[in-house]
Amino acid sequence: MDNVVDQNVNQVVDPRNGFELPLLLFAGFRTIIDELHAELARQGHPHARPAFGFAMQAIGVDGASASEIGRRLGVSKQAAGKTVERLEALGYAERVDDPDDARRKLVRLTPHGLDLLARSAAGFDAIRARWAQALGERRLRELEDGLAQLAGPSGFRLDAAGWFGG
């Protein structure tokens, strides 16, 4: 990207293109997620994937049915079921009888799944601390505040994984 001189004010203007903003935001997201997952692998979770975090948040602390997980993620019950099967195979989740409805199964996080979430939270905090050191706490907080303002109160949605998938 070349800088140009604005002849009206004789200042250098940075002609950023509109398409660069989402690419930069995604690059920041990808940098954080890749770093986190490399650290999680070193800490005993080599099979953890970004989509699992969305699914585990959709399961929640109280558990959820496959239909509820699918709705929360914005995917079909079948797609949610496949993700749950993978989480079960890795020991992150289990299916248990629903105490309120004998016909239904709930998906719950296992201690191994809760460990992954706790390590993820600590990892995100460590990455944020490094970004604050690199950018300065004030600049990072301004960036976070600006993004929160632009995204609005419903900016964080668990259906991001489904949205990326099409």
Tab-separated table of N, CA and C in Angstrom, residues 100-154:
chain	number	residue	atom	x	y	z
A	100	ASP	N	-35.235	-34.234	33.706
A	100	ASP	CA	-36.585	-33.684	33.536
A	100	ASP	C	-37.396	-34.384	32.456
A	101	ASP	N	-36.748	-35.190	31.613
A	101	ASP	CA	-37.444	-35.830	30.500
A	101	ASP	C	-36.716	-37.125	30.152
A	102	ALA	N	-37.276	-38.250	30.526
A	102	ALA	CA	-36.626	-39.549	30.335
A	102	ALA	C	-36.413	-39.893	28.857
A	103	ARG	N	-37.146	-39.235	27.964
A	103	ARG	CA	-36.996	-39.515	26.527
A	103	ARG	C	-35.819	-38.782	25.916
A	104	ARG	N	-35.216	-37.899	26.671
A	104	ARG	CA	-34.208	-36.995	26.115
A	104	ARG	C	-32.838	-37.239	26.758
A	105	LYS	N	-31.806	-37.001	25.974
A	105	LYS	CA	-30.436	-37.053	26.469
A	105	LYS	C	-29.893	-35.634	26.517
A	106	LEU	N	-29.100	-35.363	27.515
A	106	LEU	CA	-28.384	-34.088	27.623
A	106	LEU	C	-26.922	-34.322	27.330
A	107	VAL	N	-26.314	-33.355	26.735
A	107	VAL	CA	-24.867	-33.380	26.546
A	107	VAL	C	-24.282	-32.518	27.651
A	108	ARG	N	-23.330	-33.069	28.372
A	108	ARG	CA	-22.664	-32.335	29.451
A	108	ARG	C	-21.165	-32.373	29.228
A	109	LEU	N	-20.507	-31.349	29.725
A	109	LEU	CA	-19.054	-31.311	29.669
A	109	LEU	C	-18.483	-32.213	30.757
A	110	THR	N	-17.410	-32.906	30.424
A	110	THR	CA	-16.718	-33.759	31.387
A	110	THR	C	-15.653	-32.927	32.107
A	111	PRO	N	-15.037	-33.476	33.142
A	111	PRO	CA	-13.915	-32.767	33.767
A	111	PRO	C	-12.811	-32.419	32.754
A	112	HIS	N	-12.581	-33.308	31.785
A	112	HIS	CA	-11.584	-33.027	30.737
A	112	HIS	C	-12.021	-31.836	29.883
A	113	GLY	N	-13.312	-31.736	29.589
A	113	GLY	CA	-13.836	-30.593	28.835
A	113	GLY	C	-13.755	-29.303	29.630
A	114	LEU	N	-14.076	-29.381	30.907
A	114	LEU	CA	-13.964	-28.199	31.768
A	114	LEU	C	-12.513	-27.758	31.910
A	115	ASP	N	-11.587	-28.721	31.934
A	115	ASP	CA	-10.162	-28.382	31.972
A	115	ASP	C	-9.755	-27.628	30.713
A	116	LEU	N	-10.249	-28.085	29.557
A	116	LEU	CA	-9.945	-27.395	28.302
A	116	LEU	C	-10.458	-25.960	28.341
A	117	LEU	N	-11.683	-25.761	28.825
A	117	LEU	CA	-12.229	-24.404	28.898
A	117	LEU	C	-11.418	-23.524	29.853
A	118	ALA	N	-11.017	-24.075	30.994
A	118	ALA	CA	-10.228	-23.298	31.957
A	118	ALA	C	-8.872	-22.923	31.368
A	119	ARG	N	-8.233	-23.861	30.701
A	119	ARG	CA	-6.933	-23.574	30.076
A	119	ARG	C	-7.087	-22.569	28.933
A	120	SER	N	-8.208	-22.663	28.193
A	120	SER	CA	-8.465	-21.696	27.126
A	120	SER	C	-8.605	-20.294	27.695
A	121	ALA	N	-9.373	-20.162	28.772
A	121	ALA	CA	-9.560	-18.847	29.399
A	121	ALA	C	-8.226	-18.275	29.857
A	122	ALA	N	-7.404	-19.097	30.490
A	122	ALA	CA	-6.083	-18.633	30.941
A	122	ALA	C	-5.212	-18.266	29.743
A	123	GLY	N	-5.312	-19.045	28.687
A	123	GLY	CA	-4.524	-18.759	27.477
A	123	GLY	C	-4.933	-17.451	26.832
A	124	PHE	N	-6.245	-17.200	26.759
A	124	PHE	CA	-6.719	-15.930	26.198
A	124	PHE	C	-6.224	-14.760	27.042
A	125	ASP	N	-6.244	-14.920	28.359
A	125	ASP	CA	-5.748	-13.853	29.235
A	125	ASP	C	-4.258	-13.588	28.991
A	126	ALA	N	-3.480	-14.649	28.822
A	126	ALA	CA	-2.040	-14.493	28.587
A	126	ALA	C	-1.777	-13.809	27.246
A	127	ILE	N	-2.531	-14.182	26.229
A	127	ILE	CA	-2.358	-13.559	24.912
A	127	ILE	C	-2.750	-12.087	24.979
A	128	ARG	N	-3.852	-11.786	25.644
A	128	ARG	CA	-4.262	-10.391	25.775
A	128	ARG	C	-3.197	-9.580	26.499
A	129	ALA	N	-2.599	-10.149	27.521
A	129	ALA	CA	-1.543	-9.443	28.265
A	129	ALA	C	-0.347	-9.141	27.352
A	130	ARG	N	0.002	-10.082	26.476
A	130	ARG	CA	1.110	-9.832	25.532
A	130	ARG	C	0.732	-8.752	24.524
A	131	TRP	N	-0.506	-8.761	24.060
A	131	TRP	CA	-0.956	-7.723	23.129
A	131	TRP	C	-0.951	-6.363	23.822
A	132	ALA	N	-1.359	-6.331	25.086
A	132	ALA	CA	-1.339	-5.068	25.834
A	132	ALA	C	0.090	-4.570	26.001
A	133	GLN	N	1.015	-5.474	26.201
A	133	GLN	CA	2.422	-5.080	26.321
A	133	GLN	C	2.939	-4.540	24.986
A	134	ALA	N	2.536	-5.160	23.900
A	134	ALA	CA	3.012	-4.738	22.574
A	134	ALA	C	2.386	-3.423	22.127
A	135	LEU	N	1.088	-3.258	22.350
A	135	LEU	CA	0.363	-2.074	21.870
A	135	LEU	C	0.233	-0.984	22.923
A	136	GLY	N	0.325	-1.387	24.176
A	136	GLY	CA	0.001	-0.496	25.285
A	136	GLY	C	-1.425	-0.789	25.731
A	137	GLU	N	-1.621	-0.807	27.044
A	137	GLU	CA	-2.945	-1.141	27.594
A	137	GLU	C	-4.019	-0.179	27.091
A	138	ARG	N	-3.705	1.104	27.037
A	138	ARG	CA	-4.696	2.096	26.616
A	138	ARG	C	-5.134	1.858	25.178
A	139	ARG	N	-4.183	1.626	24.274
A	139	ARG	CA	-4.541	1.398	22.863
A	139	ARG	C	-5.363	0.128	22.697
A	140	LEU	N	-4.975	-0.915	23.419
A	140	LEU	CA	-5.722	-2.170	23.312
A	140	LEU	C	-7.131	-1.998	23.856
A	141	ARG	N	-7.260	-1.319	24.979
A	141	ARG	CA	-8.587	-1.090	25.558
A	141	ARG	C	-9.444	-0.243	24.606
A	142	GLU	N	-8.850	0.748	23.963
A	142	GLU	CA	-9.590	1.559	22.984
A	142	GLU	C	-10.042	0.703	21.801
A	143	LEU	N	-9.173	-0.186	21.356
A	143	LEU	CA	-9.540	-1.093	20.268
A	143	LEU	C	-10.710	-1.979	20.692
A	144	GLU	N	-10.619	-2.570	21.878
A	144	GLU	CA	-11.701	-3.420	22.383
A	144	GLU	C	-12.992	-2.632	22.532
A	145	ASP	N	-12.904	-1.441	23.110
A	145	ASP	CA	-14.102	-0.613	23.302
A	145	ASP	C	-14.728	-0.233	21.957
A	146	GLY	N	-13.894	0.126	21.005
A	146	GLY	CA	-14.403	0.490	19.680
A	146	GLY	C	-15.077	-0.683	18.991
A	147	LEU	N	-14.464	-1.848	19.056
A	147	LEU	CA	-15.073	-3.024	18.441
A	147	LEU	C	-16.379	-3.392	19.134
A	148	ALA	N	-16.409	-3.293	20.467
A	148	ALA	CA	-17.646	-3.586	21.206
A	148	ALA	C	-18.749	-2.610	20.812
A	149	GLN	N	-18.391	-1.349	20.646
A	149	GLN	CA	-19.375	-0.341	20.253
A	149	GLN	C	-19.918	-0.641	18.862
A	150	LEU	N	-19.047	-0.956	17.930
A	150	LEU	CA	-19.482	-1.209	16.559
A	150	LEU	C	-20.260	-2.514	16.426
A	151	ALA	N	-19.872	-3.523	17.188
A	151	ALA	CA	-20.550	-4.815	17.108
A	151	ALA	C	-21.909	-4.779	17.793
A	152	GLY	N	-22.073	-3.904	18.767
A	152	GLY	CA	-23.347	-3.798	19.483
A	152	GLY	C	-23.487	-4.875	20.536
A	153	PRO	N	-24.601	-4.821	21.262
A	153	PRO	CA	-24.793	-5.738	22.386
A	153	PRO	C	-24.909	-7.210	21.973
A	154	SER	N	-25.289	-7.473	20.742
A	154	SER	CA	-25.407	-8.863	20.302
A	154	SER	C	-24.232	-9.258	19.408
